[in-house]
Amino acid sequence: MPLDHLPKSSRPREKLLAHGPGALSDAELLALLLRTGLAGRSVLQMAQDVLDRLGGVAGLLNADEQLLAQIKGLGPAKRSELLAVRELARRALSQAMQERPAMQNPEQVGDYLRLRLGALPYECFAVLFLDAQGRLIAMEELFRGTLSQAAVYPREVVQRALHHGAASVILSHNHPSGVAEPSQHDRVLTERLAAALALVDIRVLDHLVVSAGEAVSMATRGLI
């Protein structure tokens, strides 16, 4: 059924204007971005198909251009809009951490890192460098590895922290397997990095292990 055949109160745009974006389902919000469907599939049906294919909103926000290109109906224009939305979300979270202490909102840090690292097909180790007030100075992806591991060198982490004049850091890496559970290796690595950084008076506030769907804080687990 075309959207203009729906009652006005059921059309996504009219529903949003009348009741706010929180009243819309995930598929309805996505349909507003897609605007048009396919032959025999309304834009609402297509939006639901995209969400089902990618594993919901989290999967959509973590999908790269190559993955989006594999979905029928997502041409260059639609893919560009979806990627722009993802980048705006990243920048909004980054800006918030630049303006306020990052650890004031740990969930926000986790969301940001999931958007940056969660969908990568290889393991990547990244560091958030923070100033004396705990605000974000910069994030750097320092080491890349295979599907299962990345070589991390404490000396380079210390050098980059000193370069940024960081007072503290938040460590992070992704698990491409999709299971964001800290391993024994992760614990040992965190201890090594914390010891190396302590020599130059820089604190490790947390180490987050992320996947596309979750972020696990080692500090919250009592592992730091």
GROMACS .gro file of C-alpha atoms in nm:
model
  224
    1MET     CA    1   0.000   0.000   0.000
    2PRO     CA    2   0.148   0.342  -0.096
    3LEU     CA    3   0.191   0.575   0.201
    4ASP     CA    4  -0.051   0.830   0.057
    5HIS     CA    5  -0.323   0.564   0.081
    6LEU     CA    6  -0.271   0.537   0.456
    7PRO     CA    7  -0.475   0.749   0.695
    8LYS     CA    8  -0.289   1.073   0.766
    9SER     CA    9  -0.249   0.980   1.131
   10SER     CA   10  -0.058   0.666   1.026
   11ARG     CA   11   0.182   0.830   0.782
   12PRO     CA   12   0.531   0.860   0.932
   13ARG     CA   13   0.581   1.231   0.856
   14GLU     CA   14   0.241   1.338   0.984
   15LYS     CA   15   0.276   1.109   1.286
   16LEU     CA   16   0.614   1.260   1.371
   17LEU     CA   17   0.487   1.617   1.341
   18ALA     CA   18   0.185   1.541   1.555
   19HIS     CA   19   0.342   1.327   1.827
   20GLY     CA   20   0.720   1.365   1.802
   21PRO     CA   21   0.988   1.126   1.675
   22GLY     CA   22   0.955   0.902   1.981
   23ALA     CA   23   0.613   0.792   1.861
   24LEU     CA   24   0.755   0.634   1.546
   25SER     CA   25   0.880   0.279   1.511
   26ASP     CA   26   1.231   0.209   1.384
   27ALA     CA   27   1.091   0.122   1.042
   28GLU     CA   28   0.886   0.442   1.026
   29LEU     CA   29   1.190   0.658   1.111
   30LEU     CA   30   1.398   0.484   0.847
   31ALA     CA   31   1.116   0.518   0.593
   32LEU     CA   32   1.135   0.896   0.633
   33LEU     CA   33   1.498   0.882   0.521
   34LEU     CA   34   1.443   0.635   0.237
   35ARG     CA   35   1.133   0.819   0.107
   36THR     CA   36   1.058   0.568  -0.171
   37GLY     CA   37   1.026   0.192  -0.183
   38LEU     CA   38   1.052  -0.064  -0.460
   39ALA     CA   39   0.806  -0.205  -0.708
   40GLY     CA   40   0.564  -0.411  -0.503
   41ARG     CA   41   0.722  -0.299  -0.171
   42SER     CA   42   0.618   0.019   0.007
   43VAL     CA   43   0.886   0.231   0.167
   44LEU     CA   44   0.772   0.106   0.509
   45GLN     CA   45   0.810  -0.255   0.400
   46MET     CA   46   1.148  -0.179   0.247
   47ALA     CA   47   1.261  -0.003   0.566
   48GLN     CA   48   1.166  -0.309   0.770
   49ASP     CA   49   1.349  -0.533   0.522
   50VAL     CA   50   1.666  -0.321   0.563
   51LEU     CA   51   1.645  -0.338   0.943
   52ASP     CA   52   1.588  -0.713   0.935
   53ARG     CA   53   1.884  -0.760   0.701
   54LEU     CA   54   2.121  -0.549   0.915
   55GLY     CA   55   2.005  -0.658   1.259
   56GLY     CA   56   1.807  -0.351   1.362
   57VAL     CA   57   1.908   0.009   1.422
   58ALA     CA   58   2.244  -0.083   1.577
   59GLY     CA   59   2.336  -0.282   1.268
   60LEU     CA   60   2.221   0.001   1.042
   61LEU     CA   61   2.439   0.256   1.221
   62ASN     CA   62   2.738   0.023   1.204
   63ALA     CA   63   2.695  -0.076   0.838
   64ASP     CA   64   2.957   0.053   0.598
   65GLU     CA   65   2.902   0.161   0.238
   66GLN     CA   66   3.000  -0.179   0.100
   67LEU     CA   67   2.742  -0.360   0.310
   68LEU     CA   68   2.468  -0.108   0.229
   69ALA     CA   69   2.543  -0.147  -0.142
   70GLN     CA   70   2.447  -0.515  -0.120
   71ILE     CA   71   2.088  -0.431  -0.025
   72LYS     CA   72   1.843  -0.402  -0.312
   73GLY     CA   73   1.692  -0.057  -0.338
   74LEU     CA   74   1.970   0.130  -0.159
   75GLY     CA   75   2.120   0.329  -0.443
   76PRO     CA   76   2.403   0.582  -0.409
   77ALA     CA   77   2.173   0.862  -0.290
   78LYS     CA   78   2.009   0.658  -0.015
   79ARG     CA   79   2.339   0.507   0.095
   80SER     CA   80   2.491   0.853   0.117
   81GLU     CA   81   2.209   0.976   0.339
   82LEU     CA   82   2.236   0.678   0.574
   83LEU     CA   83   2.613   0.717   0.602
   84ALA     CA   84   2.566   1.089   0.669
   85VAL     CA   85   2.326   1.012   0.955
   86ARG     CA   86   2.583   0.774   1.106
   87GLU     CA   87   2.858   1.034   1.081
   88LEU     CA   88   2.636   1.300   1.240
   89ALA     CA   89   2.568   1.063   1.531
   90ARG     CA   90   2.941   1.004   1.575
   91ARG     CA   91   3.017   1.374   1.568
   92ALA     CA   92   2.742   1.457   1.815
   93LEU     CA   93   2.880   1.205   2.064
   94SER     CA   94   3.234   1.328   2.005
   95GLN     CA   95   3.131   1.689   2.061
   96ALA     CA   96   2.956   1.599   2.385
   97MET     CA   97   3.273   1.434   2.516
   98GLN     CA   98   3.479   1.738   2.415
   99GLU     CA   99   3.252   1.969   2.613
  100ARG     CA  100   3.199   1.758   2.928
  101PRO     CA  101   3.400   1.494   3.116
  102ALA     CA  102   3.372   1.175   2.914
  103MET     CA  103   3.327   0.950   3.218
  104GLN     CA  104   3.033   1.163   3.329
  105ASN     CA  105   2.833   0.954   3.083
  106PRO     CA  106   2.998   0.612   3.033
  107GLU     CA  107   2.709   0.486   2.818
  108GLN     CA  108   2.774   0.770   2.573
  109VAL     CA  109   3.139   0.669   2.551
  110GLY     CA  110   3.032   0.313   2.476
  111ASP     CA  111   2.790   0.429   2.206
  112TYR     CA  112   3.061   0.638   2.042
  113LEU     CA  113   3.312   0.354   2.041
  114ARG     CA  114   3.057   0.108   1.903
  115LEU     CA  115   2.990   0.346   1.614
  116ARG     CA  116   3.363   0.384   1.548
  117LEU     CA  117   3.483   0.028   1.600
  118GLY     CA  118   3.192  -0.210   1.641
  119ALA     CA  119   3.143  -0.313   1.279
  120LEU     CA  120   3.509  -0.344   1.178
  121PRO     CA  121   3.595  -0.690   1.037
  122TYR     CA  122   3.940  -0.680   1.200
  123GLU     CA  123   4.051  -0.615   1.555
  124CYS     CA  124   4.142  -0.253   1.620
  125PHE     CA  125   4.289  -0.095   1.933
  126ALA     CA  126   4.200   0.270   1.993
  127VAL     CA  127   4.266   0.527   2.263
  128LEU     CA  128   4.063   0.825   2.378
  129PHE     CA  129   4.301   1.094   2.504
  130LEU     CA  130   4.150   1.316   2.776
  131ASP     CA  131   4.255   1.648   2.928
  132ALA     CA  132   4.286   1.728   3.299
  133GLN     CA  133   3.908   1.783   3.319
  134GLY     CA  134   3.839   1.446   3.155
  135ARG     CA  135   3.724   1.596   2.826
  136LEU     CA  136   3.808   1.439   2.493
  137ILE     CA  137   4.115   1.578   2.318
  138ALA     CA  138   4.134   1.320   2.040
  139MET     CA  139   4.069   0.959   1.952
  140GLU     CA  140   4.323   0.755   1.759
  141GLU     CA  141   4.305   0.406   1.616
  142LEU     CA  142   4.660   0.300   1.698
  143PHE     CA  143   4.685  -0.068   1.609
  144ARG     CA  144   4.509  -0.297   1.366
  145GLY     CA  145   4.518  -0.673   1.364
  146THR     CA  146   4.362  -0.983   1.217
  147LEU     CA  147   4.019  -1.120   1.298
  148SER     CA  148   4.139  -1.234   1.640
  149GLN     CA  149   4.421  -1.010   1.765
  150ALA     CA  150   4.612  -0.685   1.737
  151ALA     CA  151   4.968  -0.621   1.851
  152VAL     CA  152   4.968  -0.334   2.099
  153TYR     CA  153   5.291  -0.160   2.197
  154PRO     CA  154   5.286   0.034   2.528
  155ARG     CA  155   5.569   0.263   2.415
  156GLU     CA  156   5.362   0.397   2.123
  157VAL     CA  157   5.057   0.450   2.345
  158VAL     CA  158   5.271   0.651   2.588
  159GLN     CA  159   5.421   0.855   2.303
  160ARG     CA  160   5.079   0.947   2.163
  161ALA     CA  161   4.946   1.034   2.509
  162LEU     CA  162   5.240   1.270   2.567
  163HIS     CA  163   5.195   1.417   2.219
  164HIS     CA  164   4.835   1.511   2.305
  165GLY     CA  165   4.924   1.631   2.655
  166ALA     CA  166   4.671   1.385   2.796
  167ALA     CA  167   4.610   1.358   3.169
  168SER     CA  168   4.418   1.033   3.133
  169VAL     CA  169   4.306   0.786   2.869
  170ILE     CA  170   4.026   0.545   2.791
  171LEU     CA  171   4.142   0.233   2.609
  172SER     CA  172   3.921   0.042   2.369
  173HIS     CA  173   3.926  -0.240   2.120
  174ASN     CA  174   3.667  -0.435   1.928
  175HIS     CA  175   3.592  -0.805   1.909
  176PRO     CA  176   3.496  -0.885   1.548
  177SER     CA  177   3.346  -1.211   1.671
  178GLY     CA  178   3.056  -1.006   1.807
  179VAL     CA  179   3.112  -1.115   2.168
  180ALA     CA  180   3.226  -0.814   2.369
  181GLU     CA  181   3.364  -1.005   2.664
  182PRO     CA  182   3.705  -0.911   2.812
  183SER     CA  183   3.957  -1.193   2.785
  184GLN     CA  184   4.246  -1.276   3.012
  185HIS     CA  185   4.475  -1.127   2.748
  186ASP     CA  186   4.274  -0.803   2.762
  187ARG     CA  187   4.324  -0.786   3.138
  188VAL     CA  188   4.698  -0.844   3.115
  189LEU     CA  189   4.730  -0.584   2.837
  190THR     CA  190   4.538  -0.328   3.042
  191GLU     CA  191   4.769  -0.382   3.339
  192ARG     CA  192   5.078  -0.339   3.118
  193LEU     CA  193   4.948  -0.018   2.964
  194ALA     CA  194   4.835   0.123   3.298
  195ALA     CA  195   5.182   0.058   3.444
  196ALA     CA  196   5.358   0.218   3.146
  197LEU     CA  197   5.134   0.525   3.148
  198ALA     CA  198   5.164   0.564   3.525
  199LEU     CA  199   5.536   0.626   3.480
  200VAL     CA  200   5.448   0.954   3.307
  201ASP     CA  201   5.157   1.032   3.542
  202ILE     CA  202   4.877   0.942   3.301
  203ARG     CA  203   4.579   0.743   3.433
  204VAL     CA  204   4.387   0.468   3.257
  205LEU     CA  205   4.022   0.537   3.342
  206ASP     CA  206   3.867   0.244   3.159
  207HIS     CA  207   3.912  -0.016   2.887
  208LEU     CA  208   3.602  -0.085   2.680
  209VAL     CA  209   3.558  -0.397   2.469
  210VAL     CA  210   3.303  -0.335   2.196
  211SER     CA  211   3.107  -0.515   1.928
  212ALA     CA  212   2.835  -0.385   1.698
  213GLY     CA  213   2.574  -0.453   1.963
  214GLU     CA  214   2.736  -0.380   2.299
  215ALA     CA  215   3.020  -0.220   2.489
  216VAL     CA  216   3.162  -0.377   2.804
  217SER     CA  217   3.346  -0.157   3.055
  218MET     CA  218   3.631  -0.329   3.237
  219ALA     CA  219   3.617  -0.056   3.504
  220THR     CA  220   3.251  -0.133   3.571
  221ARG     CA  221   3.341  -0.502   3.597
  222GLY     CA  222   3.605  -0.414   3.858
  223LEU     CA  223   3.887  -0.527   3.630
  224ILE     CA  224   4.078  -0.197   3.651
   0.00000   0.00000   0.00000
